[in-house]
Structure formats: C-alpha cells, structure tokens
C-alpha positions as a printed NumPy array, in Angstrom:
array([[ -3.782, -20.231,  -1.102],
       [ -4.146, -23.681,  -2.505],
       [ -6.511, -25.962,  -4.347],
       [ -9.07 , -28.255,  -2.74 ],
       [-11.471, -30.582,  -4.533],
       [-11.561, -29.893,  -8.302],
       [-15.172, -31.067,  -8.416],
       [-16.348, -28.42 ,  -5.956],
       [-17.499, -25.916,  -8.557],
       [-18.431, -28.238, -11.402],
       [-15.239, -27.48 , -13.274],
       [-15.602, -23.681, -13.087],
       [-13.196, -23.16 , -10.196],
       [-11.661, -24.276,  -6.929],
       [-12.143, -23.247,  -3.32 ],
       [ -9.246, -21.424,  -1.671],
       [ -8.5  , -19.588,   1.551],
       [ -9.118, -16.233,  -0.069],
       [-12.117, -17.219,  -2.141],
       [-11.959, -19.29 ,  -5.287],
       [ -9.206, -20.541,  -7.502],
       [-11.189, -19.775, -10.612],
       [-10.764, -20.553, -14.266],
       [ -9.034, -18.195, -16.697],
       [-12.181, -16.054, -16.675],
       [-10.956, -14.409, -13.478],
       [ -7.608, -13.552, -15.041],
       [ -9.457, -12.071, -18.003],
       [-11.408,  -9.923, -15.532],
       [ -8.236,  -8.383, -14.171],
       [ -6.977,  -7.801, -17.721],
       [-10.237,  -6.136, -18.713],
       [-10.136,  -3.997, -15.568],
       [ -6.571,  -2.887, -16.254],
       [ -7.592,  -1.925, -19.794],
       [-10.634,  -0.049, -18.431],
       [ -8.467,   1.954, -16.017],
       [ -5.597,   2.489, -18.468],
       [ -8.037,   4.004, -20.986],
       [ -8.963,   6.64 , -18.445],
       [-12.635,   5.792, -18.605],
       [-14.852,   7.741, -16.194],
       [-16.37 ,   6.221, -13.115],
       [-19.759,   4.795, -14.035],
       [-22.842,   5.347, -11.932],
       [-22.797,   2.288,  -9.585],
       [-26.541,   1.941, -10.156],
       [-25.872,   0.958, -13.773],
       [-23.322,  -1.83 , -13.258],
       [-22.868,  -4.962, -11.183],
       [-26.121,  -5.991,  -9.497],
       [-27.743,  -2.571,  -9.574],
       [-28.299,   0.015,  -6.85 ],
       [-27.537,  -0.776,  -3.237],
       [-29.984,  -0.335,  -0.38 ],
       [-29.639,  -0.362,   3.386],
       [-30.464,  -3.959,   4.317],
       [-31.286,  -5.37 ,   7.764],
       [-29.687,  -8.614,   8.908],
       [-32.12 , -11.551,   8.721],
       [-31.334, -12.747,  12.229],
       [-30.885,  -9.492,  14.173],
       [-32.843,  -6.848,  12.249],
       [-29.905,  -4.408,  12.432],
       [-29.038,  -2.354,   9.349],
       [-25.344,  -3.076,   9.046],
       [-24.733,  -3.492,   5.291],
       [-25.976,  -1.942,   2.101],
       [-26.432,  -4.623,  -0.592],
       [-28.09 ,  -4.977,  -4.008],
       [-31.733,  -6.09 ,  -4.219],
       [-32.221,  -9.82 ,  -3.707],
       [-29.199, -10.274,  -1.43 ],
       [-29.538, -10.986,   2.286],
       [-27.211, -11.736,   5.142],
       [-27.001, -13.059,   8.671],
       [-24.581, -12.058,  11.416],
       [-22.291, -14.794,  12.723],
       [-20.039, -14.535,  15.763],
       [-20.471, -10.958,  16.937],
       [-17.912,  -9.771,  19.496],
       [-19.022, -10.818,  22.98 ],
       [-21.301, -13.665,  21.85 ],
       [-20.703, -16.747,  24.028],
       [-19.114, -19.566,  22.05 ],
       [-19.475, -23.334,  22.453],
       [-16.321, -23.502,  24.595],
       [-17.678, -20.852,  26.987],
       [-15.315, -18.146,  25.72 ],
       [-16.817, -14.848,  24.589],
       [-16.26 , -14.188,  20.868],
       [-13.109, -12.044,  20.693],
       [-12.729,  -8.631,  19.093],
       [-11.039,  -7.667,  15.8  ],
       [-12.335, -10.128,  13.158],
       [ -9.772, -10.241,  10.365],
       [ -8.407, -12.806,   7.817],
       [-10.445, -15.974,   7.317],
       [-10.695, -19.197,   5.286],
       [-13.676, -21.406,   4.353],
       [-13.288, -25.195,   4.345],
       [-15.726, -28.086,   3.806],
       [-17.703, -28.765,   6.969],
       [-17.943, -32.033,   8.853],
       [-21.499, -32.616,   7.545],
       [-23.376, -31.971,   4.317],
       [-24.483, -28.402,   3.689],
       [-22.01 , -27.042,   6.203],
       [-18.795, -25.069,   6.06 ],
       [-16.004, -24.604,   8.532],
       [-14.503, -21.157,   8.95 ],
       [-11.163, -20.41 ,  10.601],
       [-11.05 , -16.732,  11.578],
       [ -8.183, -14.507,  12.743],
       [ -8.429, -11.971,  15.558],
       [ -6.118,  -8.94 ,  15.232],
       [ -6.326,  -8.082,  18.927],
       [ -4.093,  -5.105,  19.792],
       [ -4.699,  -4.77 ,  23.532],
       [ -1.767,  -4.783,  26.   ],
       [ -0.137,  -8.035,  27.191],
       [ -2.559, -10.146,  29.226],
       [ -5.459,  -7.704,  28.775],
       [ -8.866,  -9.384,  29.224],
       [-10.602,  -7.073,  26.733],
       [-11.842,  -9.206,  23.856],
       [ -8.853, -11.553,  23.938],
       [ -8.53 , -15.039,  22.503],
       [ -7.857, -17.168,  25.574],
       [ -8.434, -20.713,  26.848],
       [ -6.957, -21.269,  30.319],
       [ -4.639, -24.266,  30.588],
       [ -4.123, -24.655,  26.822],
       [ -0.726, -24.974,  25.163],
       [  0.063, -21.344,  24.384],
       [  3.252, -19.877,  22.849],
       [  3.027, -16.727,  24.971],
       [  1.047, -16.822,  28.229],
       [  0.334, -13.099,  27.816],
       [ -0.779, -13.402,  24.198],
       [ -4.166, -11.865,  23.429],
       [ -4.629, -12.866,  19.767],
       [ -5.314, -16.101,  17.889],
       [ -8.035, -17.804,  15.861],
       [-11.563, -19.075,  16.291],
       [-13.346, -21.819,  14.285],
       [-17.015, -21.768,  13.271],
       [-19.139, -24.592,  11.882],
       [-21.983, -23.046,   9.846],
       [-25.169, -24.52 ,   8.358],
       [-25.199, -23.072,   4.817],
       [-28.982, -23.373,   4.417],
       [-30.109, -21.68 ,   7.63 ],
       [-27.051, -19.579,   8.424],
       [-27.024, -21.069,  11.919],
       [-23.712, -21.423,  13.75 ],
       [-23.609, -25.049,  14.909],
       [-20.552, -24.574,  17.101],
       [-17.702, -22.073,  17.49 ],
       [-14.592, -22.131,  19.624],
       [-11.032, -20.932,  20.108],
       [ -8.754, -22.974,  17.804],
       [ -5.417, -21.223,  18.567],
       [ -4.262, -18.794,  21.281],
       [ -1.031, -17.415,  22.754],
       [ -0.221, -15.225,  19.731],
       [ -0.734, -11.505,  19.041],
       [ -2.107,  -9.297,  16.273],
       [ -3.257, -12.158,  14.026],
       [ -4.024, -10.228,  10.867],
       [ -4.298, -12.404,   7.768],
       [ -2.881, -15.711,   6.526],
       [ -3.62 , -18.402,   3.981],
       [ -4.624, -21.978,   3.475],
       [ -2.069, -24.75 ,   4.061],
       [ -1.052, -27.055,   1.209],
       [ -3.925, -29.318,   0.109],
       [ -6.343, -27.515,   2.431],
       [ -5.019, -29.195,   5.592],
       [ -5.55 , -26.11 ,   7.688],
       [ -4.862, -22.409,   8.063],
       [ -1.616, -20.451,   8.371],
       [ -2.213, -17.494,  10.675],
       [  0.211, -14.568,  10.66 ],
       [  1.311, -12.044,  13.31 ],
       [  1.441,  -8.474,  11.976],
       [  4.132,  -7.271,  14.386],
       [  7.709,  -7.799,  15.55 ],
       [  6.978,  -6.948,  19.197],
       [  8.814,  -8.797,  21.929],
       [  9.884,  -8.663,  25.548],
       [ 10.653,  -4.953,  25.311],
       [  6.925,  -4.332,  24.78 ],
       [  5.854,  -6.458,  27.748],
       [  5.348,  -9.843,  26.067],
       [  6.915, -13.029,  27.446],
       [  8.18 , -14.15 ,  24.025],
       [  9.228, -12.453,  20.774],
       [  6.65 , -12.242,  18.011],
       [  6.344, -11.775,  14.263],
       [  5.761, -15.333,  13.132],
       [  3.446, -17.679,  11.201],
       [  1.56 , -20.409,  13.078],
       [ -0.348, -23.485,  11.87 ],
       [ -4.007, -24.112,  12.731],
       [ -4.833, -27.675,  11.625],
       [ -8.257, -28.243,  10.1  ],
       [ -8.649, -31.419,  12.147],
       [ -7.673, -31.519,  15.802],
       [ -8.815, -28.354,  17.578],
       [-12.101, -28.856,  19.429],
       [-14.077, -26.762,  21.938],
       [-11.826, -26.308,  24.967],
       [ -8.824, -27.879,  23.162],
       [ -7.153, -25.362,  20.833],
       [ -4.092, -26.342,  18.774],
       [ -0.67 , -25.849,  20.302],
       [  0.744, -22.527,  19.097],
       [  4.255, -23.157,  17.789],
       [  5.991, -20.479,  15.647],
       [  7.427, -21.4  ,  12.277],
       [ 10.592, -19.348,  12.768],
       [ 12.271, -20.308,   9.471],
       [  9.422, -18.578,   7.606],
       [ 10.625, -15.249,   8.884],
       [ 10.134, -12.783,  11.713],
       [  8.527,  -9.624,  10.299],
       [  5.145,  -7.866,  10.147],
       [  3.287, -10.611,   8.301],
       [  0.03 , -10.124,   6.432],
       [ -1.062, -12.922,   4.137],
       [  0.365, -16.031,   2.49 ],
       [ -0.341, -18.042,  -0.655],
       [  0.84 , -21.563,  -1.395],
       [  1.807, -22.728,  -4.899],
       [  0.3  , -26.252,  -5.017],
       [  2.823, -27.342,  -7.67 ],
       [  5.936, -26.62 ,  -5.633],
       [  4.711, -26.093,  -2.073],
       [  6.463, -22.704,  -2.016],
       [  4.834, -20.232,   0.392],
       [  4.602, -16.587,  -0.721],
       [  4.381, -14.088,   2.131],
       [  3.353, -10.425,   2.185],
       [  4.641,  -7.805,   4.613],
       [  2.88 ,  -4.735,   6.039],
       [  5.169,  -2.593,   8.191],
       [  3.232,   0.655,   7.935],
       [  5.232,   3.714,   6.941],
       [  8.277,   1.738,   5.721],
       [  9.184,  -0.093,   2.503],
       [  7.931,  -3.694,   2.506],
       [  9.059,  -6.839,   0.709],
       [  7.441,  -9.841,  -0.928],
       [  8.926, -13.055,   0.408],
       [  9.142, -16.662,  -0.772],
       [  9.677, -19.613,   1.576],
       [ 11.04 , -22.781,  -0.018],
       [ 10.361, -25.522,   2.52 ],
       [ 12.475, -28.658,   2.874],
       [  9.216, -30.574,   3.226],
       [  6.102, -28.772,   1.92 ],
       [  3.899, -30.975,   4.125],
       [  5.911, -30.178,   7.255],
       [  6.829, -26.507,   7.339],
       [  8.412, -26.861,  10.771],
       [ 11.236, -28.809,   9.083],
       [ 12.623, -25.476,   7.896],
       [ 13.657, -24.148,   4.532],
       [ 14.991, -21.062,   2.802],
       [ 13.453, -17.571,   3.046],
       [ 13.97 , -15.166,   0.149],
       [ 12.871, -11.667,  -0.938],
       [ 11.759, -10.743,  -4.456],
       [ 14.201,  -8.649,  -6.487],
       [ 13.775,  -7.218,  -9.99 ],
       [ 16.486,  -8.798, -12.072],
       [ 19.598,  -6.648, -12.607],
       [ 18.047,  -3.678, -10.73 ],
       [ 18.817,  -3.031,  -7.084],
       [ 16.003,  -1.874,  -4.724],
       [ 13.547,  -1.343,  -7.587],
       [ 10.666,   0.842,  -6.356],
       [  7.346,  -0.826,  -7.247],
       [  5.359,   1.698,  -5.259],
       [  5.005,   4.336,  -7.967],
       [  5.975,   5.18 , -11.521],
       [  4.796,   1.807, -12.814],
       [  3.008,   0.877, -16.054],
       [  0.225,  -1.673, -16.026],
       [  1.016,  -4.744, -18.076],
       [  4.818,  -4.328, -18.086],
       [  6.555,  -7.658, -17.445],
       [  9.395,  -7.341, -14.935],
       [ 11.876, -10.246, -14.691],
       [ 12.339, -11.522, -11.136],
       [ 15.102, -13.094,  -9.095],
       [ 15.251, -13.892,  -5.392],
       [ 17.759, -12.906,  -2.728],
       [ 18.282, -15.028,   0.366],
       [ 17.463, -13.774,   3.873],
       [ 20.454, -15.076,   5.82 ],
       [ 18.865, -14.616,   9.267],
       [ 15.102, -15.236,   9.017],
       [ 14.659, -15.059,  12.808],
       [ 16.642, -11.93 ,  13.733],
       [ 17.344, -10.937,  17.297],
       [ 15.788,  -7.502,  16.912],
       [ 15.93 ,  -6.805,  20.604],
       [ 19.736,  -6.747,  20.373],
       [ 20.008,  -4.762,  17.178],
       [ 20.109,  -7.464,  14.483],
       [ 19.005,  -6.226,  11.004],
       [ 15.38 ,  -6.938,  10.145],
       [ 14.404,  -9.318,   7.373],
       [ 13.44 ,  -6.26 ,   5.291],
       [ 16.783,  -4.591,   5.87 ],
       [ 18.581,  -7.781,   4.916],
       [ 16.596,  -8.151,   1.693],
       [ 16.908,  -4.493,   0.666],
       [ 20.646,  -4.599,   1.297],
       [ 20.833,  -7.293,  -1.389],
       [ 18.717,  -5.28 ,  -3.81 ],
       [ 15.214,  -6.508,  -2.957],
       [ 12.232,  -4.622,  -4.454],
       [ 10.246,  -2.072,  -2.456],
       [  6.473,  -2.223,  -2.032],
       [  4.031,  -0.402,   0.25 ],
       [  1.613,  -2.139,   2.623],
       [  1.447,  -5.588,   1.015],
       [ -1.727,  -7.233,   2.289],
       [ -4.117,  -9.684,   0.548],
       [ -2.48 , -12.637,  -1.215],
       [ -4.104, -15.384,  -3.356],
       [ -3.006, -18.213,  -5.654],
       [ -4.882, -18.893,  -8.893],
       [ -4.455, -19.318, -12.633],
       [ -0.9  , -20.523, -11.999],
       [  0.047, -17.2  , -10.394],
       [  0.236, -15.411,  -7.07 ],
       [ -1.876, -12.224,  -6.856],
       [ -1.267,  -9.702,  -4.092],
       [ -2.402,  -6.197,  -3.132],
       [ -0.252,  -3.211,  -2.352],
       [ -2.852,  -1.362,  -0.28 ],
       [ -1.228,   2.073,  -0.596],
       [  0.825,   1.766,  -3.754],
       [  0.257,   3.913,  -6.827],
       [  0.747,   7.318,  -8.402],
       [ -2.633,   8.805,  -7.407],
       [ -2.017,   9.96 ,  -3.824],
       [ -4.481,   9.885,  -0.907],
       [ -3.023,  12.926,   0.86 ],
       [ -1.672,  11.206,   3.981],
       [  1.693,  12.306,   5.407],
       [  4.792,  10.762,   3.836],
       [  6.337,   7.642,   5.363],
       [  9.764,   7.193,   6.893],
       [ 11.568,   7.379,   3.534],
       [  9.361,  10.129,   2.054],
       [  7.014,   7.913,   0.1  ],
       [  3.465,   9.338,  -0.213],
       [  0.704,   6.711,  -0.121],
       [ -1.485,   5.944,  -3.128],
       [ -4.929,   4.355,  -3.533],
       [ -3.678,   0.836,  -4.198],
       [ -2.25 ,  -1.674,  -6.668],
       [ -2.925,  -5.292,  -7.639],
       [  0.17 ,  -7.301,  -8.64 ],
       [  0.577, -10.681, -10.316],
       [  3.655, -12.876,  -9.783],
       [  3.993, -15.597, -12.446],
       [  6.295, -18.422, -11.25 ],
       [  8.593, -19.623, -14.012],
       [  8.354, -23.093, -15.527],
       [ 10.688, -25.212, -17.683],
       [ 13.732, -23.174, -16.767],
       [ 12.102, -19.777, -17.252],
       [ 12.427, -17.209, -14.507],
       [  9.587, -15.645, -12.511],
       [  7.812, -12.518, -13.792],
       [  6.064,  -9.683, -11.981],
       [  3.217,  -7.725, -13.594],
       [  1.163,  -4.78 , -12.315],
       [ -2.363,  -5.742, -13.343],
       [ -4.252,  -2.792, -11.841],
       [ -3.572,   0.548, -10.163],
       [ -6.393,   2.632,  -8.697],
       [ -6.761,   6.138, -10.191],
       [ -8.718,   7.429,  -7.17 ],
       [-10.913,   6.704,  -4.177],
       [-14.16 ,   6.371,  -6.104],
       [-12.882,   3.415,  -8.142],
       [-10.967,   1.659,  -5.325],
       [ -9.611,   2.95 ,  -2.023],
       [ -6.991,   0.84 ,  -0.246],
       [ -7.56 ,  -2.802,  -1.353],
       [ -6.806,  -5.411,   1.303],
       [ -8.116,  -8.914,   0.569],
       [ -8.492, -10.116,  -3.046],
       [-11.106, -12.758,  -3.794],
       [-11.77 , -14.598,  -7.064],
       [-15.368, -15.806,  -7.11 ],
       [-16.747, -19.187,  -8.258],
       [-18.158, -17.576, -11.389],
       [-15.05 , -15.711, -12.51 ],
       [-15.598, -12.306, -10.951],
       [-13.343, -10.523,  -8.485],
       [-14.055,  -8.862,  -5.139],
       [-11.676,  -6.441,  -3.382],
       [-12.074,  -5.609,   0.319],
       [-11.352,  -1.995,   1.169],
       [ -9.257,  -1.003,   4.198],
       [ -9.428,   2.771,   3.981],
       [ -7.178,   4.044,   6.734],
       [ -6.672,   7.473,   5.149],
       [ -7.081,  10.392,   7.496],
       [ -6.63 ,  13.097,   4.877],
       [ -9.01 ,  12.088,   2.094],
       [-12.488,  11.731,   3.558],
       [-14.918,   9.604,   1.58 ],
       [-18.459,   9.772,   2.991],
       [-21.194,   7.714,   1.37 ],
       [-24.886,   8.611,   0.911],
       [-25.937,   5.238,   2.338],
       [-23.81 ,   5.732,   5.499],
       [-24.631,   9.199,   6.858],
       [-22.369,  10.32 ,   9.669],
       [-19.387,   8.171,   8.65 ],
       [-16.283,   9.883,   7.273],
       [-14.208,   6.994,   5.916],
       [-16.521,   4.335,   4.487],
       [-15.304,   0.893,   3.453],
       [-16.804,  -1.143,   0.62 ],
       [-16.612,  -4.453,  -1.189],
       [-15.719,  -3.565,  -4.767],
       [-16.59 ,  -6.04 ,  -7.531],
       [-15.01 ,  -6.206, -10.976],
       [-17.136,  -7.078, -13.99 ],
       [-15.561,  -9.945, -16.005],
       [-16.96 ,  -8.603, -19.268],
       [-15.995,  -4.935, -19.148],
       [-13.525,  -4.837, -16.247],
       [-15.606,  -2.072, -14.724],
       [-15.577,  -1.581, -10.917],
       [-18.838,  -1.509,  -8.978],
       [-19.963,  -1.366,  -5.367],
       [-21.277,  -4.696,  -4.099],
       [-21.503,  -3.881,  -0.368],
       [-21.016,  -0.906,   1.942],
       [-20.279,  -1.077,   5.659],
       [-22.91 ,   1.295,   7.044],
       [-22.384,   0.323,  10.679],
       [-18.973,   1.904,  11.337],
       [-15.719,   2.938,   9.662],
       [-13.849,  -0.373,  10.17 ],
       [-12.505,  -2.355,   7.239],
       [-13.884,  -5.41 ,   5.446],
       [-11.632,  -8.468,   5.779],
       [-11.461, -12.227,   5.356],
       [-13.794, -12.524,   2.365],
       [-14.128, -16.119,   1.116],
       [-16.738, -18.382,  -0.468],
       [-18.288, -21.554,   0.911],
       [-17.05 , -24.662,  -0.923],
       [-20.411, -24.997,  -2.727],
       [-20.24 , -21.37 ,  -3.924],
       [-23.602, -20.439,  -2.372],
       [-22.423, -18.105,   0.333],
       [-19.828, -15.399,   0.666],
       [-18.453, -14.934,   4.168],
       [-16.793, -11.643,   5.099],
       [-15.68 ,  -9.944,   8.299],
       [-16.205,  -6.485,   9.655],
       [-13.118,  -5.829,  11.741],
       [-14.611,  -3.596,  14.444],
       [-12.194,  -2.238,  17.054],
       [ -8.831,  -3.897,  17.615],
       [ -8.587,  -2.685,  21.221],
       [-12.097,  -2.126,  22.539],
       [-15.405,  -4.003,  22.643],
       [-17.127,  -1.323,  20.58 ],
       [-17.55 ,  -1.2  ,  17.665],
       [-17.84 ,  -4.97 ,  17.669],
       [-16.33 ,  -7.332,  15.128],
       [-18.83 ,  -9.307,  13.05 ],
       [-18.829, -12.091,  10.495],
       [-21.455, -11.965,   7.738],
       [-22.819, -14.779,   5.603],
       [-24.201, -13.232,   2.374],
       [-26.529, -15.105,   0.02 ],
       [-28.333, -14.055,  -3.114],
       [-28.725, -14.282,  -6.884],
       [-25.02 , -14.481,  -7.676],
       [-25.597, -15.738, -11.239],
       [-27.677, -12.689, -12.015],
       [-24.501, -10.584, -12.158],
       [-20.729, -10.749, -12.57 ],
       [-19.807, -12.323,  -9.225]])
C-alpha cells in the first residue's frame, strides 16, 4: 500500500490501504513482539494487557451483540448483506479486503470494499451486479462496492457498486499515490468452470469516476499475473507492486511487478517471483529463525498470463522451476517503514493439526515476514519478524494493519478444522476469530475484538484518514445470504492503550 498526505496524522504516520504507514514505532513493535515470542514467554491473561477485559457489546445502531470489545469502545454496522444501496442494488455477500480514503467532504471517509462471492456463474445470490454496465465477464458475481461514511455519526451517506464482472475478489491494495484500489481475484477459474472469460487477475477501481449506477469498467491487468491473488502493496519510491498468492494446499510465491509506467499499470511490465539468493526453492514455511536476514534475488515469470486451460505451466510452477521460494497461504500485505510486510497465514513450525497439503506440508499457526527493498546497489533482504507459537497467541493471521499510534492489529482467519478454539465470550462457536493487537512497548499480544456473531473471519481492517475510526469487515458466507457480511466502524479511546 502507498502513502497519502503526510500531514494526515500530524507527523506520526500515513494512511494506507491496509491501515497506517506509521513511524518507526510500528517496526519496533514487531521487533519487540518477535523478542517476546522468541523468549518463550507465557501467554498473559488478556485482561491484564491492551485495553483490558473484553465484553459483549451491542451495536449502537442495531442493538445486536456482534462484537466483544474493551470498555469505552463502540461500533456501528455499515452495509450489512441485503441492505439496499444508493444505486438500488442489495449489498452483496462476502465482505473482504478494503481500503479507506479521504471522503468528498469534511469529516467523511470513502471505503472501497471487496466481495469474495463464490456462487456459481450468473447466480443471483448476493452478487455484485449492475445491469448494462461495462463488465469483464457477463456471468461474474464478484466485484467491489464503495461507501461514503460520516465519521462523526457513523451514517452511510451513499453506497454503490463500483466494479463488477469479476469473481472471488478477496483482497488488494491501494494504487500509487492513493488514486484508487487494486482488487484481486483469488482464483484461476475459466471457461471450464462455466465462466465466459478466464480469471485470476488484478483490476483497478479508480477513486474518482464510479458513481451510483455507473461502476468502473472492469479490465484485467494481465501482465501482473494470472494466479490466485490475495493482496498487493506498492512501494511509493519505485512504483513496484508486490503481490501475494494464496493457492490453498500448494506452495505459494511472493511476486514483484515492475511496471513500465507506475501510473499506468495497463502499459505492462515484468513479473517476477522472490528467490533466496544462491538457494533453489528455499522453503520459508517452516524451520525458520526469527530475525535471520535472507538475501533475495528475483526470477522472471516468462508467461504471466498462462493458458491454463490448455496445459500451460502456472505462474507458480514457472517461478519454482527457476528456484523461487516456497511460502504457504500468503495473504495480507502492507507497505511501511521502507519495507513490505506480509502474512503467511499457515506458515510456521507449531502445527494446527489439519491434513497435509499436496506436497506433504502441514499447516502452522502463521508467520509475519518483512521484505526490505535494497537501496544504493544493495540487494533486497527477507526477514521473518514473527512466528506464532500457538492458537492462543495468534491463529491464522490474514490482514496486517499498522495503526496511527504505532501499534499493530492482525486479523485472524482461522480456517482450521482440527484445532477447535472456542471462546468464553462466544458460546456455541467452535472456531472463533479475533482481532489481535500487539503492544508497542512489550511486544505482547492481546485480544482487541472477538467476532461473537459467527465463525467467519475478520478482513479489510483499515483506519480513517483522521485516525478516529477503525473499519473492519466480518466476511459472513461466501455463497449464501446467511450469515451476512457486515462492515463495522469502531470508535473509542485509542490513546488510552497501545493501538
């Protein structure tokens, strides 16, 4: 993700698609957390850290108890699945990746939100669809919606479809200089699965242009690769776009796109996969040591838009054949402190008990990686900054958010079927998802929020440009109307604690 207005947070940080491009305090937080975990310190009672004990909290505007939050924090529900939007379309299902931009008026913010709809081609259930608009695939069911929100009242001023004709829009990232949102398809499906066009691409959603009833034209950026995309982060110094891959059950790669014109990605460029220097197919998924600096080189993907339907090798296969490094379930991705941070949701040595993947790898509880781009002739460097020792500390991190005040929030996406993790605040739920905060002073993890409504993941966490409000999504079902997707706007005494 990329920087916006340096004055936004009074010199403490910068707004980004994933949250905040903070000062070095945030990097120190990760360092402290790695030290905390590496020392084998026991899990602290969550009542004694962060903002104190959590309590089941009703939404201010609906009265439903959907989240557990610390005392003093409140929230409103924005854009629940099925709610009629300004353009007359019902709010789609599957609320996923999201970015917060300055609004068109004072005290407002504009959100661009992904919808990871996984219904069959042309299905009417919860789809993102505006008849007569310029769509890439007429049968596409996914896309994005845009919301204008009053930050003081929490009222949605208008909301509408801003892109359609795509499928399985999972995560993404902010375009260079905050000009819009890059939305990513987490699939490589095509005509063989019933779609009219092949999928697995990144699409642009301009900040300015889409209006109610007039979504942006959906045009794939084919040079950026055809694979199961998750998130992207843009280096504002070079315009390079870093892309994560999540092809569940198989080794994944970290990609870099070097555009010919950083302001016009459709002009093409070069797609590459990360490789550990002088080591072929280095396995980053397990057996790693936090803090070790691994030298990086990049291998070119010769065919970034492979004809998979006729047996062409995938982007991953091409990269691994040249010695690219292996990761597992790369998801959230964020630019800050001159580096790219990304999560391997199921990397690590502590295993969650799920069945092994296609190559025998057994999933872990998650890793946080830092890629440091080289300067002045120096090569890039990869560092493991945190690896979860178990589900209590952190279970399956997805999005990574640096806050305006130097803290860190990790969104859990616990998809484990073997290791149940019930929670006392969510009776009846087997796999509970949380927002986990990291204390900048001690690096200690703590629970900031618990989804007590259902077992779906948290996603799309980001802060309003003025730092007053954290927005976050509850995914809901990706194929049915129930449980519904929801967007929350959370306010409270942020300065009282580490976030």
